[in-house]
Coordinates of C-alpha atoms and ligand atoms in Angstrom, one line a residue:
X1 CA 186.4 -1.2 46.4
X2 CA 184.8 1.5 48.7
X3 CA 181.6 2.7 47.6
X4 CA 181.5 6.2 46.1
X5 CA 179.7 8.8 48.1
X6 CA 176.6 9.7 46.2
X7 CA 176.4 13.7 44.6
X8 CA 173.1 14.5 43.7
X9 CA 172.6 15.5 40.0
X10 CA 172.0 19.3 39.3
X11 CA 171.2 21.7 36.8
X12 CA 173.4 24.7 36.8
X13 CA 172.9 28.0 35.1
X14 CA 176.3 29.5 33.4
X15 CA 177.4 32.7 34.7
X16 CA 178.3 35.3 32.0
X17 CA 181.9 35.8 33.5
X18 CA 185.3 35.8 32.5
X19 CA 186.1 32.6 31.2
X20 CA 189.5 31.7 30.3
X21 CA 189.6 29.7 27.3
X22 CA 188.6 26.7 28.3
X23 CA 186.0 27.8 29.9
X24 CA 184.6 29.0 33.6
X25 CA 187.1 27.4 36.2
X26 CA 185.3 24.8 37.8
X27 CA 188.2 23.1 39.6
X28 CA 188.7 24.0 43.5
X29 CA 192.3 22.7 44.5
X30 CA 193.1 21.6 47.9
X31 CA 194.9 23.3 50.2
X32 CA 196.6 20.3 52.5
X33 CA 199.8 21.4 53.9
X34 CA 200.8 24.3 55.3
X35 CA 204.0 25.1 55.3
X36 CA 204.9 21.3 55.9
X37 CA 202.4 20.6 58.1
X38 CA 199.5 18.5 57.0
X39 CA 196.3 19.7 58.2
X40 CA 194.9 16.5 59.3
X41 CA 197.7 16.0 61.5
X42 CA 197.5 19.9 62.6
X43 CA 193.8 19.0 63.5
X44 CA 194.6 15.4 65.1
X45 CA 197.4 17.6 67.0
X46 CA 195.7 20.6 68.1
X47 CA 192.1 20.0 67.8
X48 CA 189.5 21.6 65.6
X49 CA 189.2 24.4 64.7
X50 CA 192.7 25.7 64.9
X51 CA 194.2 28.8 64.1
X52 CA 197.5 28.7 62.0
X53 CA 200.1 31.5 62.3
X54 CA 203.0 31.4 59.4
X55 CA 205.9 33.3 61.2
X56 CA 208.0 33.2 58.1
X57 CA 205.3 34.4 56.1
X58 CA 205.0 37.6 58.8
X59 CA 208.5 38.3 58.7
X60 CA 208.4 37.8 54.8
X61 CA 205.6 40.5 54.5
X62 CA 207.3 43.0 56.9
X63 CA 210.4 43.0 54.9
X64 CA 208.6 43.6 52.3
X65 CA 207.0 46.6 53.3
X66 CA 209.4 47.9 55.0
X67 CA 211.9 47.3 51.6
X68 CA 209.1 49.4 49.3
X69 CA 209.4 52.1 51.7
X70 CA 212.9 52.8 52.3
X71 CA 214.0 52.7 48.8
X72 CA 211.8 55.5 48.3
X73 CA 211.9 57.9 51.8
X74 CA 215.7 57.9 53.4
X75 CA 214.0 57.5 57.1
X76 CA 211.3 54.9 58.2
X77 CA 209.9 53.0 61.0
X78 CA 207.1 51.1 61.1
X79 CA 205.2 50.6 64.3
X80 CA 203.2 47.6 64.9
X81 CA 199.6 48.2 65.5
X82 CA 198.8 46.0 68.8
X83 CA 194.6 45.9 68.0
X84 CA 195.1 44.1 64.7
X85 CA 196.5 40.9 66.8
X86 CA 198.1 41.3 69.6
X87 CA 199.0 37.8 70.7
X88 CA 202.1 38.1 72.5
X89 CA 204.2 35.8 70.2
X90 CA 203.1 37.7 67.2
X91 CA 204.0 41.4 68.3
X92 CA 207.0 39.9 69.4
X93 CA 208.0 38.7 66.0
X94 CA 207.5 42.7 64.8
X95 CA 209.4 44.0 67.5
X96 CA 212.4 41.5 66.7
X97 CA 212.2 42.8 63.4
X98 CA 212.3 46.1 64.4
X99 CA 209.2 47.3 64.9
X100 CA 207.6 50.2 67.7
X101 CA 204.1 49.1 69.1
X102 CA 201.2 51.3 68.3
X103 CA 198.4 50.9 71.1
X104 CA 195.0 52.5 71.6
X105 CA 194.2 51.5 75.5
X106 CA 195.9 51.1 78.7
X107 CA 195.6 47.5 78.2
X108 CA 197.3 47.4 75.1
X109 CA 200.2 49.6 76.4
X110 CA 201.1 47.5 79.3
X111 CA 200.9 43.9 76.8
X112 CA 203.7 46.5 74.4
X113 CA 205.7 47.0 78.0
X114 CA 205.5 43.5 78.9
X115 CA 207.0 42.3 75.5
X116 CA 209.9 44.2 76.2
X117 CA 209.2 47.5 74.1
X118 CA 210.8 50.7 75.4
X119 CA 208.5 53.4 76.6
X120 CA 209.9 55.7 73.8
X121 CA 209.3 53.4 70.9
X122 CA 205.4 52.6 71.8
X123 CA 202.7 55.2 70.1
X124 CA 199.4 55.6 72.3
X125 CA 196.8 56.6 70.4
X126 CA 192.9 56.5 70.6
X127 CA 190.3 59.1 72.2
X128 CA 190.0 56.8 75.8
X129 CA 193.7 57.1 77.5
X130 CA 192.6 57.8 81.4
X131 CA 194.6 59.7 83.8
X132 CA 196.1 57.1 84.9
X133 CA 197.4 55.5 81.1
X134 CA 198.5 59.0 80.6
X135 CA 200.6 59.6 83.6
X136 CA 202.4 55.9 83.1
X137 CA 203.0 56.9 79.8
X138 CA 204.3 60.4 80.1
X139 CA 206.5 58.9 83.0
X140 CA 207.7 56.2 80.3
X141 CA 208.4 59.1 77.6
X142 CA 205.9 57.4 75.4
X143 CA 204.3 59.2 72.0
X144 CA 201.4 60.4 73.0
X145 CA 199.0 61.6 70.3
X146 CA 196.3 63.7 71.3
X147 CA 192.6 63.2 69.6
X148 CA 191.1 66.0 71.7
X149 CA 191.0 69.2 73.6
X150 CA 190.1 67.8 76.4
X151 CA 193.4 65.1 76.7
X152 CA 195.3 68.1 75.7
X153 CA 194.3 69.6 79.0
X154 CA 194.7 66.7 80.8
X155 CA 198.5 65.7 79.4
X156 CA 199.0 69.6 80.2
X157 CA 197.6 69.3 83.9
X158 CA 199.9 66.1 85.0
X159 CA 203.2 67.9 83.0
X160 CA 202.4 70.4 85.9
X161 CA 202.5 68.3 88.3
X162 CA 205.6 65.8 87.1
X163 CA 208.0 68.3 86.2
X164 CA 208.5 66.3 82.6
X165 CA 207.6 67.7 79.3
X166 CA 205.6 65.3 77.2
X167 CA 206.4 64.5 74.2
X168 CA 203.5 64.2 72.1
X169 CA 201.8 64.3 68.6
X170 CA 198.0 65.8 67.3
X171 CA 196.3 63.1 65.3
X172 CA 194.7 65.1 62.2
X173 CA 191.7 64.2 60.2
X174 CA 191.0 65.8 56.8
X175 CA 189.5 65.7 53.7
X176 CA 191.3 62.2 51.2
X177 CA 188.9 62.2 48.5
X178 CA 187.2 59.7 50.0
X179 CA 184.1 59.1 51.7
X180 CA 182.6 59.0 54.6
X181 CA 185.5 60.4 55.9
X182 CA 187.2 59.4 59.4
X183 CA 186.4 62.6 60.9
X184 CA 185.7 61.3 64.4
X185 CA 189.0 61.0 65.3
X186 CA 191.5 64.5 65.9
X187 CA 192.0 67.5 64.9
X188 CA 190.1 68.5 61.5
X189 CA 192.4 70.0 58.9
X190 CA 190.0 72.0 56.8
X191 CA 187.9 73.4 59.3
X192 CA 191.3 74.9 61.2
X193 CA 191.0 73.0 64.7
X194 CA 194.5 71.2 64.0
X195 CA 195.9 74.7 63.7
X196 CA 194.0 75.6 66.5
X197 CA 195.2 72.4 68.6
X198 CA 198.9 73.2 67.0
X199 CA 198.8 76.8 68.2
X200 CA 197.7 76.5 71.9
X201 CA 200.5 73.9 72.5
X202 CA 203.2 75.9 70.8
X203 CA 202.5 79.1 72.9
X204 CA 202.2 77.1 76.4
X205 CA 205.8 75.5 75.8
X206 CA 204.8 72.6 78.5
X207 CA 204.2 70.1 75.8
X208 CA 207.0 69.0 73.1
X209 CA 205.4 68.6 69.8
X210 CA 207.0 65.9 67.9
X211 CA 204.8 64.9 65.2
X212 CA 201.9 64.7 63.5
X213 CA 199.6 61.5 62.8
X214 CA 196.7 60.7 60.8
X215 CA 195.0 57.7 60.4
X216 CA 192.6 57.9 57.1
X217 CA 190.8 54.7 57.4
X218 CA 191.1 50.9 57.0
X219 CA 191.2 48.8 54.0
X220 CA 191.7 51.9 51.7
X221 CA 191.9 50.6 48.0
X222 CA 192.8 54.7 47.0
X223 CA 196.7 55.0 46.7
X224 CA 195.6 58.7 46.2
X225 CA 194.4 59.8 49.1
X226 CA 197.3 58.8 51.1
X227 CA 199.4 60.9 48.8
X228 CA 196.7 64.0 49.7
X229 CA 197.4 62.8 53.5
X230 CA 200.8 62.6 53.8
X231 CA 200.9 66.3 52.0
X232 CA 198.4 68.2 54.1
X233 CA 200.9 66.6 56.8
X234 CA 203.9 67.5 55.6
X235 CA 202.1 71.5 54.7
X236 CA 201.3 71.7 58.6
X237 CA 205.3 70.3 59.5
X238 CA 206.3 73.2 56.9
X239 CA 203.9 75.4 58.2
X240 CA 205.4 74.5 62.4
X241 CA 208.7 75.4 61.3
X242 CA 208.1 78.8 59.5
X243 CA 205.7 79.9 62.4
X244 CA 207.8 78.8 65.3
X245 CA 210.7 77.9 64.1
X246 CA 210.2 74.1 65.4
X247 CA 211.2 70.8 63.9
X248 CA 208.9 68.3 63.7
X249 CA 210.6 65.1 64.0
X250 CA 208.1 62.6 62.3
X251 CA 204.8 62.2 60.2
X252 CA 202.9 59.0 61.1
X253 CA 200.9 58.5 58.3
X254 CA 198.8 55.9 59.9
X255 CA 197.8 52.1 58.8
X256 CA 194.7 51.4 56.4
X257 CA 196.5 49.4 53.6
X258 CA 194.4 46.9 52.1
X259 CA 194.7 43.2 52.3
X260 CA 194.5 40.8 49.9
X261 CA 191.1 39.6 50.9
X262 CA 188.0 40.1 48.7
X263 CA 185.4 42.6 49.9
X264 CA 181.6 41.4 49.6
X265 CA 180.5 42.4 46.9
X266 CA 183.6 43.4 45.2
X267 CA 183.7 42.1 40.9
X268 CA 187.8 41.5 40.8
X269 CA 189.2 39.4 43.5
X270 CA 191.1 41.3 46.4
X271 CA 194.6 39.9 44.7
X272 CA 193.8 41.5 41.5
X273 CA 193.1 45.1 43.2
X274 CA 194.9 45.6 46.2
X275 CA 197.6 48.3 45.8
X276 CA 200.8 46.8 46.0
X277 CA 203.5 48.3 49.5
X278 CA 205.5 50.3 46.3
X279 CA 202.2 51.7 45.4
X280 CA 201.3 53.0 49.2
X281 CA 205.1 54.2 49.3
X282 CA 205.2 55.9 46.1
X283 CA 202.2 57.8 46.7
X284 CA 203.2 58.6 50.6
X285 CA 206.6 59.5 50.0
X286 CA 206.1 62.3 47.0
X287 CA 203.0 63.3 49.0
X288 CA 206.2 64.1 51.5
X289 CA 208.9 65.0 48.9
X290 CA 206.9 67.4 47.0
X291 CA 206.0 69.8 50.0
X292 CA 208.1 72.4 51.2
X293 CA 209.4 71.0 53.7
X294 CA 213.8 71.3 53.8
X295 CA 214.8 68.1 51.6
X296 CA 218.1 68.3 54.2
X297 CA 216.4 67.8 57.1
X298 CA 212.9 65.8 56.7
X299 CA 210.8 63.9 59.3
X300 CA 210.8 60.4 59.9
X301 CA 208.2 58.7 58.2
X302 CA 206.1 56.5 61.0
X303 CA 203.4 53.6 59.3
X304 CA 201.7 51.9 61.6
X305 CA 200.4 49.5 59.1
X306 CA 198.4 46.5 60.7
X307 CA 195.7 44.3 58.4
X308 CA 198.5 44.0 55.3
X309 CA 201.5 43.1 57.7
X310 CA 199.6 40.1 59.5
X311 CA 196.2 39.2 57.0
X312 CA 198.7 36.5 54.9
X313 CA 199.9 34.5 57.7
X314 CA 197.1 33.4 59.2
X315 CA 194.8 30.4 58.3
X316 CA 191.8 28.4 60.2
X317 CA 191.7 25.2 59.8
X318 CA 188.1 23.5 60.2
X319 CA 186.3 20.5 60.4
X320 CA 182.4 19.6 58.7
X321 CA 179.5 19.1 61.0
X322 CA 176.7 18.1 58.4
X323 CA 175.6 18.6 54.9
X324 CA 171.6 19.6 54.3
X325 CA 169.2 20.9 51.5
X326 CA 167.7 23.8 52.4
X327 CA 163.8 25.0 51.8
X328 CA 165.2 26.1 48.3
X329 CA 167.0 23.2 47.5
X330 CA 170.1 24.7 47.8
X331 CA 173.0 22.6 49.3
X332 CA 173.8 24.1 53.0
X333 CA 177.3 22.6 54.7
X334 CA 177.5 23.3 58.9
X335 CA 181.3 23.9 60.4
X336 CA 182.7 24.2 63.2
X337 CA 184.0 27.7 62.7
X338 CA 181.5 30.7 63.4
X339 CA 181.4 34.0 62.9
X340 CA 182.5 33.9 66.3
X341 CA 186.0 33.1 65.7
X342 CA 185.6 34.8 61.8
X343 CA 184.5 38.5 62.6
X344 CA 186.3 39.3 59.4
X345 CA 183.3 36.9 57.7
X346 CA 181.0 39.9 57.7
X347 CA 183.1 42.1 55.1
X348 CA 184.9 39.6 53.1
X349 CA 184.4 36.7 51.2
X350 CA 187.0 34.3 52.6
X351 CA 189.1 31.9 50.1
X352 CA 188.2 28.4 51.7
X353 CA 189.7 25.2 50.4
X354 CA 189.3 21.7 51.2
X355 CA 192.0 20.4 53.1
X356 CA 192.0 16.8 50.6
X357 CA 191.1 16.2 47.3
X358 CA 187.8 16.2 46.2
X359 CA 185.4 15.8 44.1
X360 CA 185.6 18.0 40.4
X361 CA 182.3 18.9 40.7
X362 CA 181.4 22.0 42.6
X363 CA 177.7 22.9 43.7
X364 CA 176.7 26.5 44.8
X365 CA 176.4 25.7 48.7
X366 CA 176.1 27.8 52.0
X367 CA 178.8 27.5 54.8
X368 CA 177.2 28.1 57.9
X369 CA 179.1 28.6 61.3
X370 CA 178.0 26.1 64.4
X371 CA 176.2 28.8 66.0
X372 CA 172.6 28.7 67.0
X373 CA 171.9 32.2 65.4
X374 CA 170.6 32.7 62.0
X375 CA 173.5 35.4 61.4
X376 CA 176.3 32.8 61.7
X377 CA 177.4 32.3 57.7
X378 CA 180.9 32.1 56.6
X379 CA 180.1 32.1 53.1
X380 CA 176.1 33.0 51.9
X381 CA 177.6 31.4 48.4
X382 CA 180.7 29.6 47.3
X383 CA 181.1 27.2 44.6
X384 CA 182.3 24.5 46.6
X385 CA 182.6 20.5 46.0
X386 CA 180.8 18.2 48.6
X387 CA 183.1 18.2 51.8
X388 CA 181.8 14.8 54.1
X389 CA 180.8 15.0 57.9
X390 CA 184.8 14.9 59.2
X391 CA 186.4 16.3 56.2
X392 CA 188.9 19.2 56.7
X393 CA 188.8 22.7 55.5
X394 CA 191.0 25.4 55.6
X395 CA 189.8 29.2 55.5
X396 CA 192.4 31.6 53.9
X397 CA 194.1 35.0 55.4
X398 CA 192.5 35.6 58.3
X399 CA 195.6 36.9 60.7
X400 CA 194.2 40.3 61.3
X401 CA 191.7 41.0 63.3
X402 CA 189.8 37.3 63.9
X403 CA 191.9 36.6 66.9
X404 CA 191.6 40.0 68.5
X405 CA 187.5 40.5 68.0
X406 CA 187.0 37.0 68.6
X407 CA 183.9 36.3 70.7
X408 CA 183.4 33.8 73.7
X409 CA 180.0 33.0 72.5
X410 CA 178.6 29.7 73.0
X411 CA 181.7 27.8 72.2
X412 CA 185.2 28.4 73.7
X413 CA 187.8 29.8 71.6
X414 CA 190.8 27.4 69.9
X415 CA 194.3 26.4 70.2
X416 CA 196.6 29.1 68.2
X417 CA 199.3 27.6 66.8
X418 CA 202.9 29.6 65.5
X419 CA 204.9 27.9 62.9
X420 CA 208.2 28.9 63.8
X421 CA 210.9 29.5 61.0
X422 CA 211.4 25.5 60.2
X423 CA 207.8 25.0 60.1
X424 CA 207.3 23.6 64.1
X425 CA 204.3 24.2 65.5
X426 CA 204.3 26.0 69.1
X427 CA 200.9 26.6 70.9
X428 CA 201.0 30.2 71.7
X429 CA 197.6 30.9 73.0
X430 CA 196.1 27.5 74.7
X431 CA 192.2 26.8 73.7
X432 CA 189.9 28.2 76.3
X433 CA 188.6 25.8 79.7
X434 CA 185.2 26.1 81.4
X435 CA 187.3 27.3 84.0
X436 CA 188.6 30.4 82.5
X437 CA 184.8 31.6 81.5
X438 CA 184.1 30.4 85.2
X439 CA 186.5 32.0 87.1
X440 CA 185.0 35.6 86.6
X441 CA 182.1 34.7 87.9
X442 CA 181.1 35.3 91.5
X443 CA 177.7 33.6 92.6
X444 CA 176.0 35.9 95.4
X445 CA 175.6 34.2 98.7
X446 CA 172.1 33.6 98.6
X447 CA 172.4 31.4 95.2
X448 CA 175.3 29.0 96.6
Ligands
PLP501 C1 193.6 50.3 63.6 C2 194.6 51.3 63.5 C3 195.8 51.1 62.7 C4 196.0 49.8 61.9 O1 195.0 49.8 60.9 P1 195.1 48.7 59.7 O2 193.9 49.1 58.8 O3 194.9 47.4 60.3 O4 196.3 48.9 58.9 C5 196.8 52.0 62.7 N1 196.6 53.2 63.4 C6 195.5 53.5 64.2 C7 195.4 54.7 64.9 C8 194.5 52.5 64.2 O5 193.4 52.8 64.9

């Protein structure tokens, strides 16, 4: 018989909580498979750590969304927003499903043209488009939405000078309800600069105004202050077409849903709060439906929804370095994921689960990254069983944003694996090489 790994004895002080009734849930169940695929043998394929991509689950979650929406507005398309992951293989799986691309640089606007998206389908926003990402994309009769005077002259300026007439949108910021607001970005509603921005580009007739964008913020847990967006929105629309007599063919209401990931500090867990997609929908579509505008005749609706689409179908799978006691006698377990590869590990408290079964009996411990930096923590506390030097883990919803802010920092980033429809794994971004960090560098001749 193989000797039991020894647990320390503890005392542990009961949290006043929500116990069900039997009690606090002190059980954590492992999470072994995904989708099939064991994560030892993920691991023993791929290496450690590894990121996990569920394409069934992001083709699941878009038809989804996409359902709760166009039950409730008779037009909608949903533009995938490139920042949020923009591994090829991934945006491709949107666009196959039908979605645009919504980009925010030059470089994210030629990855949307080199998967294949037409130049009329991809939405470049942000405040830093250069000259040059403006020319390409009036040329490409892309939707340009303009966050400031000063792009407005430019986009004016090279419409001179090519002949065509771009089409573009204002990006509007305004008052949701809630706070700090996202006023940084276009044209503020209350104050009268979108009016202002509307006005000039009505009058000069060398632009084509086709819609009308705001993005209110990111994880937004308020239903609400979509409903206030998408009606200040739909007012300006209204107001367009009584002034000028113009149509204005879509409101892009922006992305900003919540996941289902819990927020530091939040009481409920992120699956007990998170607005549902019917929620969003309801709340954007009568924001829409009860304005003015002609019922006959209404504006696309445009979501460029990114963190909800993509959070659920992605998992890292990691491996344990070491267990310690720390100063305070508090148990301290050291992976091999950081918060270089788990940027997301700064706002949320991550669902982690052992990858085998374990022991019943969970101590509060500290899950520290492999970094040599005192900031690297995945989890400050987690009530989590003893996990062995070797033993598998496997960190929860983590498809947005990790493997676009990932950091080259002191280790080299993972294999990124894509479980196609039937669950086989496909490498679709290959684990970095000395050579890639090397190859940028250039020595100067007197250190050779
Ligand atoms: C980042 C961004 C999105 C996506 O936001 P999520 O919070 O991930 O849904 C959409 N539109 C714009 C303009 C953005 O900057």
């Amino acid at each position: 018989m193989e000797k039991k790994q020894f647990e320390r004895p503890y005392i542990k002080k009961l949290q006043a909580g929500m116990p069900s009734k039997f009690g606090m849930k002190s059980r954590v169940e492992p999470l072994t498979h995904i989708e099939d695929n064991g994560v030892g043998d993920l691991i023993k394929e791929f290496g450690s750590p590894l990121f996990v991509i569920s394409e069934n689950t992001i083709r699941d979650t878009y038809k989804k969304a996409l359902h709760a929406f166009s039950i409730r507005y008779p037009k909608v398309q949903f533009a995938w927003s490139y920042k949020t992951n923009y591994l090829d293989a991934v945006c491709r799986v949107f666009h196959q499903e039908g979605s645009w691309a919504e980009v925010v640089s030059g470089f994210e606007y030629d990855k949307a043209l080199g998967n294949g998206v037409k130049g009329s389908q991809i939405i470049f926003n942000g405040p830093d488009k250069t000259d040059e990402d403006l020319k390409k994309a009036v040329e490409n009769d892309s939707l340009i939405h303009i966050d400031h005077f000063d792009e407005m002259y430019s986009i004016l300026a090279l419409s001179e000078k090519s002949g065509k007439k771009p089409k573009v949108a204002i990006r509007v910021n305004m008052d949701t309800g809630v706070y700090p607001m996202w006023d940084r970005f276009g044209f503020n509603y209350e104050n009268g600069d979108a009016w202002d921005a509307i006005n000039r580009m009505m009058i000069n007739e060398k632009l084509e105004l086709v819609g009308l964008h705001s993005h209110i913020g990111t994880y937004m847990m308020s239903t609400n202050s979509y409903k206030v967006a998408a009606g200040k929105l739909a007012d300006l629309a209204h107001g367009i077409e009584k002034k000028y007599g113009v149509h204005i063919k879509y409101i892009d209401i922006g992305g900003g849903f919540a996941s289902k990931n819990t927020l530091k500090g939040a009481y409920y867990p992120g699956t007990d709060t998170t607005p549902s997609f019917g929620e969003y929908a309801e709340a954007i579509s009568s924001g829409i439906l009860n304005s003015e505008l002609d019922p006959r005749n209404l504006p696309t609706l445009i979501l460029e929804t990114g963190r909800a689409l993509i959070d659920d179908a992605g998992w890292l799978l990691g491996t344990v370095i070491a267990n310690k006691r720390l100063s305070s006698g508090n148990r301290a377990t050291i992976v091999d994921v950081g918060v270089n590869l788990m940027f997301t590990s700064f706002w949320y408290e991550h669902e982690i689960f052992p990858a085998a079964p374990v022991s019943e009996h969970l101590e509060e411990t500290t899950l520290y990254g492999p970094l040599c930096m005192n900031i690297d923590v995945l989890r400050e506390a987690i009530a989590f069983p003893l996990l062995k030097k070797g033993d598998h883990f496997v960190i929860r919803r983590v498809g947005a944003y990790n493997m676009t802010q990932w950091m080259q920092f002191i280790t080299l980033r993972p294999n990124v694996v894509l479980l196609d429809t039937e669950g086989k794994p496909h490498v679709i971004r290959k684990k970095e090489t000395m050579q890639n960090i090397t190859e940028q560098e250039v020595l100067p001749g007197h250190l050779t």
